[in-house]
Amino acid sequence: MKLDQAAQRLLAAWAEISDLSAVAEVLRWDQETMMPPQGLGARAAALATLAGLRHAKLADPALLEAVTTCREEAAEGSELAAQASRAWRDLVRASHLPERLMRELAEVEATGMATWQEARQKADFALYRPALEHMIRLKREQAAALAPLLAADGTLYDALLDEFEPGAREAELAPLFAELRRELAPLVRGVIDAGAPVDESVVEGVYPVERQLAFGRELATAIGFDFEAGRIDHSTHPFCTAFGPGDVRLTWRWEEGDFRPGLFGILHETGHGLYEQGLPAAWQRTPLGPAVSLGVHESQSRLWENLVGRSRGFWHFALPRLHHHLPASAGLTVETLWPALHTVRPSLIRVEADEATYNLHVAVRFDLERRLFAGELEAGDLPAAWDEAYEQALGIRPPNAALGVLQDVHWSLGAFGYFPTYTLGTLAASQLFAAAGEALGDLEAAFSRGEFLPLLGWLRDHVHTHGSRFETSELLLEATGAKLSTQPFLSYLRQTVRDVYGV
Ligand code: ZN
């Protein structure tokens, strides 16, 4: 096959593969936001069919031949070489996975989630256990099928990590989490021992949902989200998905008595959405079009949620708007609000955790998942192992499974190996933010004037515009001049805790 013909075939096939993914995403978005409960059976079947079609396209020998030609003959360093090498990764993975397994996984994902929801509502692990066992069996099968692709000292868990964070290794993550545990535990202990809790009652009030949404939309727009290329809807578990840079969907949920969960949820998902809207339009529906990894994705959401959204500068800009949309907040000032945005308190629920304890929640999950795929744990062991791990890491024990092992949606969706990307994203966010600050000068002063576009522009140039041309490590090195490190995050956290608690 000639090179230009091979390139054409590769790009034509990839456009269709991307379209099938986009259609599946539309169905998943709809399932979370609009679909009535009885739609579940038909939806699961439709998603399984789409997964099968996509898999068959990826496994097509003609595509393999085209990609092989491009890899061998495209000029080194050229865009085509990069497209082919990115495509190769997915093709090789797909060639090791039976289509039957991919269909079954898609179906069990859609139905398992409903079972999990009911079990969580009733705080009844036994109700969920068979579905979880089924899912773990399938994921072990998937990991075993991918084992030939692993490094010589790789683990089955590595095969699952790779789906969300290409190249991530259990052996490299373990010391990172050990370091975080070592550094965070005394920090949290210091705050507890100081015995001076932050007065969070200052944020209490009645905040009507439609006004919270108007406030959130105004801030999302201010930091650069384009509602002509996106929208926001309600869902139980907030997320962001995209069907291309021109159609980015955010979801949120709210509490009427506290504007913080709704607002920071919106800022978080907007951070994901800004990345999606900033992906290179020219590479849409090509292998280089999507985001690099979930870790890099999470760096964008955490950066806007925490490093921007919880800064004093941001609130000098946002507070008058808060007062305008939500008059019950009239008594708040930046100085009374700020500590309530940085409280440190061990808690049971990951998604409600503060910046200091959050990564301990993730460390617990990383550990349980490793042991699950090393064969040291089975589904039935998880509730007890979970409670034990929380006692050790955070000093608290869940009173029931809903506040413990049943709290996260991920395992019901087969997303084993996903959790570590939250921590990778947190670390990368601090590192990117520090580098942007060095390049752009006083960011807080800019925020207080409502100037967020210089920061967004920097992120566009150094992260968004590259699509998935570079691997995470290359991208970070290029953008920040350093490998991923815990230091920028830990120094930000120490500074914040010192300011709030004086320890
Ligand atoms: Zn996120």
Coordinates of C-alpha atoms and ligand atoms in Angstrom, one line a residue:
M1 CA 0.0 0.0 0.0
K2 CA 1.3 3.5 -0.8
L3 CA 1.8 5.9 2.0
D4 CA -0.8 8.5 1.0
Q5 CA -3.4 5.8 0.5
A6 CA -2.5 4.2 3.9
A7 CA -2.8 7.6 5.5
Q8 CA -6.2 8.2 3.9
R9 CA -7.4 4.8 5.0
L10 CA -6.2 5.4 8.6
L11 CA -7.9 8.8 8.9
A12 CA -11.2 7.6 7.3
A13 CA -11.4 4.6 9.6
W14 CA -10.6 6.8 12.7
A15 CA -13.3 9.3 11.8
E16 CA -15.9 6.4 12.1
I17 CA -14.3 5.0 15.2
S18 CA -14.5 8.4 16.8
D19 CA -18.1 8.9 15.7
L20 CA -19.1 5.5 17.3
S21 CA -17.4 6.7 20.6
A22 CA -19.2 10.0 20.4
V23 CA -22.6 8.4 19.9
A24 CA -22.0 6.1 22.9
E25 CA -21.1 9.2 24.9
V26 CA -24.4 10.8 23.9
L27 CA -26.2 7.8 25.1
R28 CA -24.3 7.7 28.4
W29 CA -24.9 11.4 28.9
D30 CA -28.6 10.9 28.3
Q31 CA -28.7 7.9 30.7
E32 CA -27.4 10.1 33.5
T33 CA -29.5 13.2 32.8
M34 CA -32.7 12.4 31.0
M35 CA -33.5 8.7 30.6
P36 CA -36.4 7.3 32.6
P37 CA -35.5 4.2 34.7
Q38 CA -37.3 1.7 32.4
G39 CA -35.1 2.8 29.5
L40 CA -32.2 0.9 31.0
G41 CA -32.5 -2.5 29.3
A42 CA -32.7 -1.0 25.8
R43 CA -29.9 1.4 26.6
A44 CA -27.6 -1.3 27.8
A45 CA -28.2 -3.3 24.6
A46 CA -27.6 -0.3 22.4
L47 CA -24.3 0.5 24.2
A48 CA -23.2 -3.1 23.9
T49 CA -23.9 -3.0 20.1
L50 CA -22.0 0.2 19.7
A51 CA -19.0 -1.2 21.7
G52 CA -19.0 -4.3 19.4
L53 CA -19.1 -2.2 16.3
R54 CA -16.3 0.0 17.5
H55 CA -14.2 -2.9 18.5
A56 CA -14.7 -4.6 15.1
K57 CA -13.6 -1.5 13.3
L58 CA -10.5 -1.3 15.5
A59 CA -9.7 -4.9 14.9
D60 CA -10.1 -4.6 11.1
P61 CA -7.0 -6.1 9.4
A62 CA -7.2 -3.4 6.6
L63 CA -6.8 -0.7 9.3
L64 CA -3.9 -2.6 10.9
E65 CA -2.2 -2.8 7.5
A66 CA -2.7 1.0 6.9
V67 CA -1.4 1.9 10.3
T68 CA 1.6 -0.4 9.9
T69 CA 2.5 1.2 6.6
C70 CA 2.2 4.7 8.1
R71 CA 4.4 3.7 11.1
E72 CA 7.1 2.3 8.9
E73 CA 7.1 4.9 6.1
A74 CA 6.0 8.3 7.6
A75 CA 8.8 10.7 8.2
E76 CA 10.1 10.6 11.7
G77 CA 8.6 13.4 13.8
S78 CA 5.9 14.1 11.2
E79 CA 2.3 14.6 12.1
L80 CA 1.4 11.4 10.3
A81 CA 3.9 9.4 12.3
A82 CA 2.4 10.7 15.5
Q83 CA -1.1 9.9 14.3
A84 CA 0.0 6.3 13.4
S85 CA 1.8 5.7 16.7
R86 CA -1.2 6.9 18.7
A87 CA -3.5 4.7 16.6
W88 CA -1.2 1.8 17.0
R89 CA -1.6 1.8 20.8
D90 CA -5.4 1.4 20.5
L91 CA -5.2 -1.2 17.7
V92 CA -2.8 -3.4 19.7
R93 CA -4.9 -3.2 22.8
A94 CA -8.0 -4.1 20.7
S95 CA -6.3 -6.9 19.0
H96 CA -5.8 -8.6 22.3
L97 CA -9.4 -8.2 23.5
P98 CA -12.2 -10.5 22.2
E99 CA -15.2 -8.6 20.8
R100 CA -17.5 -10.8 23.0
L101 CA -15.7 -9.4 26.1
M102 CA -16.1 -5.8 25.0
R103 CA -19.8 -6.2 24.4
E104 CA -20.3 -7.9 27.7
L105 CA -18.4 -5.2 29.5
A106 CA -20.5 -2.4 27.9
E107 CA -23.7 -4.2 28.9
V108 CA -22.6 -4.9 32.5
E109 CA -21.4 -1.3 32.9
A110 CA -24.8 0.0 32.0
T111 CA -26.8 -2.4 34.2
G112 CA -24.3 -2.6 37.0
M113 CA -24.6 1.0 37.7
A114 CA -28.3 0.7 38.3
T115 CA -27.7 -2.2 40.7
W116 CA -25.1 -0.2 42.5
Q117 CA -27.4 2.8 42.8
E118 CA -30.1 0.7 44.5
A119 CA -27.6 -1.0 46.8
R120 CA -26.1 2.3 47.9
Q121 CA -29.5 3.8 48.6
K122 CA -30.3 0.8 50.8
A123 CA -26.7 0.6 52.2
D124 CA -26.8 -3.1 51.3
F125 CA -23.5 -4.5 49.9
A126 CA -25.0 -8.0 49.5
L127 CA -27.4 -6.6 46.9
Y128 CA -24.5 -5.3 44.8
R129 CA -22.1 -8.1 45.4
P130 CA -23.1 -10.4 42.5
A131 CA -22.8 -7.6 40.0
L132 CA -19.5 -6.5 41.4
E133 CA -18.2 -10.1 41.3
H134 CA -19.3 -10.3 37.6
M135 CA -17.5 -7.1 36.8
I136 CA -14.3 -8.1 38.6
R137 CA -14.3 -11.4 36.7
L138 CA -14.6 -9.5 33.4
K139 CA -11.9 -7.0 34.3
R140 CA -9.5 -9.8 35.4
E141 CA -10.1 -11.4 32.1
Q142 CA -9.4 -8.1 30.3
A143 CA -6.2 -7.6 32.2
A144 CA -5.0 -11.1 31.6
A145 CA -5.8 -10.7 27.9
L146 CA -3.6 -7.6 27.8
A147 CA -0.8 -9.2 29.9
P148 CA 1.4 -9.9 26.8
L149 CA 1.6 -6.1 26.3
L150 CA 3.0 -5.5 29.8
A151 CA 6.6 -4.8 30.7
A152 CA 8.5 -7.8 32.1
D153 CA 7.9 -6.8 35.6
G154 CA 4.4 -5.4 34.9
T155 CA 1.3 -6.3 36.9
L156 CA -2.3 -7.1 35.8
Y157 CA -3.3 -3.8 37.5
D158 CA -0.9 -2.0 35.1
A159 CA -3.0 -3.2 32.2
L160 CA -6.0 -1.5 33.7
L161 CA -4.2 1.7 34.7
D162 CA -3.0 2.0 31.1
E163 CA -6.5 2.5 29.8
F164 CA -6.9 5.7 31.8
E165 CA -3.3 6.9 32.1
P166 CA -1.2 5.5 29.3
G167 CA 2.1 4.3 30.6
A168 CA 1.2 4.5 34.3
R169 CA 2.7 1.7 36.4
E170 CA 1.7 0.4 39.8
A171 CA 5.4 0.2 40.7
E172 CA 5.8 4.0 40.0
L173 CA 2.6 5.0 41.7
A174 CA 3.2 3.1 44.9
P175 CA 6.1 5.3 46.1
L176 CA 4.1 8.5 45.1
F177 CA 1.2 7.4 47.3
A178 CA 3.5 6.3 50.1
E179 CA 5.1 9.8 50.0
L180 CA 1.7 11.5 50.1
R181 CA 0.6 9.4 53.0
R182 CA 3.8 10.2 54.9
E183 CA 3.5 13.9 54.3
L184 CA -0.3 14.4 54.6
A185 CA -0.9 12.3 57.7
P186 CA 1.1 14.7 60.1
L187 CA -0.4 17.7 58.4
V188 CA -3.9 16.5 59.0
R189 CA -3.0 15.4 62.5
G190 CA -1.5 18.9 63.2
V191 CA -4.8 20.6 62.2
I192 CA -6.9 18.2 64.5
D193 CA -4.5 18.7 67.4
A194 CA -4.6 22.5 67.0
G195 CA -8.3 22.1 67.9
A196 CA -9.5 25.3 66.3
P197 CA -12.1 24.3 63.7
V198 CA -13.0 26.8 61.0
D199 CA -16.4 28.4 61.4
E200 CA -18.3 27.1 58.4
S201 CA -21.7 28.3 59.5
V202 CA -20.9 31.7 57.8
V203 CA -21.8 30.1 54.4
E204 CA -25.2 28.7 55.6
G205 CA -28.3 30.2 54.0
V206 CA -31.1 29.5 51.6
Y207 CA -29.7 29.4 48.1
P208 CA -32.4 28.7 45.4
V209 CA -31.2 26.3 42.8
E210 CA -31.9 28.5 39.7
R211 CA -29.9 31.4 41.2
Q212 CA -27.0 29.1 42.1
L213 CA -27.0 27.9 38.5
A214 CA -27.1 31.5 37.2
F215 CA -24.1 32.3 39.5
G216 CA -22.2 29.2 38.4
R217 CA -22.9 30.0 34.7
E218 CA -21.6 33.5 35.1
L219 CA -18.3 32.3 36.6
A220 CA -17.9 29.5 34.1
T221 CA -18.3 32.1 31.4
A222 CA -15.9 34.4 33.1
I223 CA -13.1 31.8 33.1
G224 CA -13.7 31.1 29.4
F225 CA -16.3 28.4 28.9
D226 CA -18.3 29.0 25.8
F227 CA -22.0 28.1 26.2
E228 CA -22.4 28.2 22.4
A229 CA -20.3 25.1 22.4
G230 CA -21.6 23.5 25.6
R231 CA -24.4 23.2 28.1
I232 CA -25.0 22.3 31.7
D233 CA -27.6 20.0 33.1
H234 CA -28.4 18.2 36.4
S235 CA -27.2 14.7 37.3
T236 CA -26.7 12.7 40.5
H237 CA -23.0 12.3 39.8
P238 CA -21.5 15.4 38.2
F239 CA -19.3 14.8 35.1
C240 CA -18.2 16.3 31.9
T241 CA -18.4 14.7 28.5
A242 CA -17.9 15.9 25.0
F243 CA -18.9 14.9 21.5
G244 CA -16.3 17.2 20.0
P245 CA -14.8 20.6 20.9
G246 CA -18.1 22.2 19.8
D247 CA -20.4 20.2 22.0
V248 CA -19.2 19.9 25.6
R249 CA -21.7 18.7 28.3
L250 CA -21.3 19.6 32.0
T251 CA -23.5 18.3 34.8
W252 CA -23.9 19.5 38.3
R253 CA -25.9 18.9 41.5
W254 CA -26.6 21.4 44.4
E255 CA -27.4 21.8 48.0
E256 CA -29.9 24.4 48.9
G257 CA -28.3 25.3 52.3
D258 CA -24.7 25.7 51.0
F259 CA -23.6 27.2 47.7
R260 CA -20.1 25.6 47.9
P261 CA -20.8 22.0 46.6
G262 CA -22.8 23.3 43.5
L263 CA -20.3 26.1 42.7
F264 CA -17.1 24.1 43.1
G265 CA -18.7 21.2 41.2
I266 CA -19.4 23.6 38.3
L267 CA -15.9 25.1 38.4
H268 CA -14.4 21.5 38.4
E269 CA -16.5 20.3 35.5
T270 CA -15.9 23.6 33.7
G271 CA -12.1 22.9 34.0
H272 CA -12.7 19.6 32.2
G273 CA -14.9 21.4 29.7
L274 CA -12.3 24.1 28.9
Y275 CA -9.8 21.4 28.0
E276 CA -12.4 19.7 25.7
Q277 CA -13.3 23.1 24.0
G278 CA -9.6 23.8 23.6
L279 CA -8.7 20.5 21.9
P280 CA -7.3 21.0 18.3
A281 CA -10.3 21.4 15.9
A282 CA -8.1 20.3 13.0
W283 CA -7.4 16.9 14.7
Q284 CA -11.0 16.2 15.5
R285 CA -12.0 12.6 14.8
T286 CA -8.3 11.6 14.4
P287 CA -6.1 9.6 16.8
L288 CA -4.4 12.8 18.1
G289 CA -7.7 14.6 18.7
P290 CA -8.7 13.5 22.3
A291 CA -7.2 14.5 25.6
V292 CA -3.9 12.9 26.6
S293 CA -5.1 11.0 29.6
L294 CA -7.5 11.2 32.5
G295 CA -4.7 12.5 34.8
V296 CA -4.1 15.5 32.5
H297 CA -7.8 16.0 32.3
E298 CA -8.1 16.0 36.1
S299 CA -5.2 18.5 36.3
Q300 CA -7.4 21.0 34.4
S301 CA -10.5 20.5 36.5
R302 CA -8.5 20.7 39.8
L303 CA -6.6 23.7 38.7
W304 CA -9.7 25.8 38.0
E305 CA -11.7 24.4 41.0
N306 CA -9.0 24.7 43.7
L307 CA -6.0 26.8 42.6
V308 CA -8.2 29.5 40.9
G309 CA -11.6 29.0 42.5
R310 CA -10.4 28.9 46.1
S311 CA -7.9 31.8 45.8
R312 CA -8.5 35.2 47.4
G313 CA -8.0 36.9 44.1
F314 CA -10.8 34.9 42.6
W315 CA -13.1 35.9 45.4
H316 CA -12.4 39.6 45.2
F317 CA -13.9 39.2 41.7
A318 CA -16.6 36.7 42.5
L319 CA -18.0 38.0 45.8
P320 CA -20.0 40.9 44.5
R321 CA -21.5 38.4 41.9
L322 CA -22.3 36.0 44.7
H323 CA -24.1 38.7 46.7
H324 CA -26.0 39.7 43.6
H325 CA -27.2 36.2 42.7
L326 CA -27.6 34.8 46.2
P327 CA -28.6 37.6 48.6
A328 CA -28.5 35.2 51.6
S329 CA -24.7 35.5 51.3
A330 CA -24.8 39.3 52.0
G331 CA -22.8 39.0 55.3
L332 CA -19.8 37.2 53.7
T333 CA -16.5 38.9 53.1
V334 CA -13.5 37.4 51.3
E335 CA -11.8 37.1 54.7
T336 CA -14.7 35.2 56.4
L337 CA -15.3 33.0 53.4
W338 CA -11.7 32.1 52.6
P339 CA -11.1 29.8 55.6
A340 CA -14.4 28.0 54.8
L341 CA -13.0 27.1 51.4
H342 CA -9.9 25.4 52.9
T343 CA -11.1 23.5 55.9
V344 CA -9.3 20.3 56.8
R345 CA -11.4 17.6 58.3
P346 CA -11.1 13.8 57.9
S347 CA -14.4 12.6 56.5
L348 CA -15.9 9.5 55.0
I349 CA -16.9 10.6 51.5
R350 CA -14.3 11.2 48.9
V351 CA -16.2 13.6 46.7
E352 CA -16.8 15.8 49.8
A353 CA -13.3 15.6 51.0
D354 CA -11.0 18.7 51.5
E355 CA -7.8 19.3 49.6
A356 CA -5.6 17.9 52.3
T357 CA -7.4 14.6 53.0
Y358 CA -8.6 14.0 49.4
N359 CA -5.5 12.1 48.3
L360 CA -5.7 9.8 51.3
H361 CA -9.1 8.7 50.1
V362 CA -7.5 7.9 46.7
A363 CA -4.6 6.1 48.3
V364 CA -7.1 3.8 50.0
R365 CA -8.7 2.9 46.7
F366 CA -5.3 2.5 44.9
D367 CA -4.3 0.0 47.6
L368 CA -7.6 -2.0 47.5
E369 CA -7.5 -2.2 43.7
R370 CA -3.9 -3.4 43.6
R371 CA -4.7 -6.1 46.1
L372 CA -7.8 -7.1 44.1
F373 CA -5.9 -7.6 40.9
A374 CA -3.0 -9.3 42.7
G375 CA -5.5 -11.9 43.8
E376 CA -5.2 -10.9 47.5
L377 CA -8.8 -9.8 47.8
E378 CA -12.1 -10.9 46.4
A379 CA -15.3 -8.8 46.1
G380 CA -16.7 -10.2 49.3
D381 CA -13.6 -9.0 51.2
L382 CA -14.0 -5.4 50.2
P383 CA -16.4 -4.0 52.8
A384 CA -14.2 -5.1 55.7
A385 CA -10.9 -4.2 53.9
W386 CA -12.4 -0.8 53.1
D387 CA -13.3 0.0 56.7
E388 CA -10.0 -1.1 57.9
A389 CA -8.2 1.0 55.4
Y390 CA -10.2 4.1 56.4
E391 CA -9.4 3.6 60.0
Q392 CA -5.7 3.5 59.2
A393 CA -5.5 6.3 56.7
L394 CA -8.0 8.8 58.2
G395 CA -8.7 7.5 61.7
I396 CA -12.5 7.1 61.0
R397 CA -14.7 4.1 60.3
P398 CA -17.8 4.1 58.1
P399 CA -21.0 3.3 60.0
N400 CA -22.5 1.6 57.0
A401 CA -21.6 0.5 53.4
A402 CA -23.3 3.5 51.8
L403 CA -20.7 5.8 53.6
G404 CA -18.0 3.2 52.9
V405 CA -17.4 0.8 50.1
L406 CA -20.6 1.6 48.2
Q407 CA -19.9 5.4 47.8
D408 CA -18.3 5.5 44.4
V409 CA -19.8 4.7 41.0
H410 CA -16.5 3.7 39.4
W411 CA -16.3 0.0 40.1
S412 CA -19.9 -0.5 38.8
L413 CA -18.6 1.0 35.6
G414 CA -15.6 -1.3 35.5
A415 CA -13.3 1.7 36.0
F416 CA -10.6 -0.1 38.0
G417 CA -7.4 1.9 37.7
Y418 CA -9.3 5.2 37.3
F419 CA -8.9 6.6 40.9
P420 CA -5.1 7.2 40.8
T421 CA -5.7 9.7 37.9
Y422 CA -7.4 12.0 40.5
T423 CA -4.1 12.2 42.4
L424 CA -1.9 12.5 39.4
G425 CA -4.2 15.3 38.3
T426 CA -4.0 17.1 41.6
L427 CA -0.2 17.0 41.5
A428 CA 0.0 18.0 37.9
A429 CA -2.4 20.9 38.5
S430 CA -0.1 22.5 41.1
Q431 CA 2.9 22.0 38.9
L432 CA 1.2 23.6 35.9
F433 CA -0.2 26.4 37.9
A434 CA 3.2 27.2 39.4
A435 CA 4.7 27.2 35.9
A436 CA 2.0 29.4 34.5
G437 CA 2.5 31.8 37.4
E438 CA 6.2 32.1 36.6
A439 CA 5.4 32.9 33.0
L440 CA 2.5 35.3 33.6
G441 CA 3.3 37.1 36.8
D442 CA 0.9 37.8 39.6
L443 CA -2.1 35.6 38.8
E444 CA -4.1 36.4 41.9
A445 CA -4.0 40.1 41.0
A446 CA -5.2 39.3 37.5
F447 CA -8.1 37.1 39.0
S448 CA -9.2 39.9 41.2
R449 CA -9.7 42.0 38.1
G450 CA -11.6 39.2 36.4
E451 CA -8.7 38.4 34.0
F452 CA -8.7 34.7 33.5
L453 CA -7.9 34.5 29.9
P454 CA -4.1 34.9 30.2
L455 CA -4.1 31.7 32.3
L456 CA -6.5 29.9 29.9
G457 CA -4.3 31.0 27.0
W458 CA -1.2 29.5 28.7
L459 CA -3.1 26.2 29.3
R460 CA -4.3 26.2 25.7
D461 CA -0.7 26.7 24.4
H462 CA 0.9 24.2 26.7
V463 CA -1.7 21.5 27.2
H464 CA -5.0 21.8 25.2
T465 CA -3.7 22.5 21.8
H466 CA -1.5 19.4 21.7
G467 CA -4.4 16.9 21.9
S468 CA -2.8 13.6 22.6
R469 CA 0.3 14.2 20.6
F470 CA 2.6 13.9 23.6
E471 CA 2.5 11.4 26.5
T472 CA 1.7 12.9 30.0
S473 CA 5.3 12.9 31.1
E474 CA 6.5 14.6 27.9
L475 CA 3.8 17.2 28.1
L476 CA 4.6 18.0 31.7
L477 CA 8.3 18.3 31.1
E478 CA 7.6 20.6 28.1
A479 CA 5.2 22.8 30.0
T480 CA 6.9 23.0 33.4
G481 CA 10.5 21.9 32.8
A482 CA 10.2 19.1 35.4
K483 CA 8.9 15.6 35.9
L484 CA 5.8 15.0 37.9
S485 CA 6.5 15.9 41.6
T486 CA 4.5 16.0 44.8
Q487 CA 6.4 19.2 45.9
P488 CA 4.3 22.0 44.2
F489 CA 1.2 20.5 45.6
L490 CA 2.6 19.9 49.1
S491 CA 4.0 23.4 49.4
Y492 CA 0.7 24.9 48.3
L493 CA -1.1 22.8 50.9
R494 CA 1.3 23.6 53.7
Q495 CA 1.0 27.3 52.9
T496 CA -2.8 27.2 52.9
V497 CA -3.0 25.2 56.1
R498 CA -0.6 27.6 57.8
D499 CA -2.7 30.6 56.7
V500 CA -6.0 29.0 57.9
Y501 CA -5.0 27.1 61.0
G502 CA -1.7 28.7 61.9
V503 CA 0.0 25.3 62.0
Ligands
ZN1 ZN -12.8 15.5 37.5

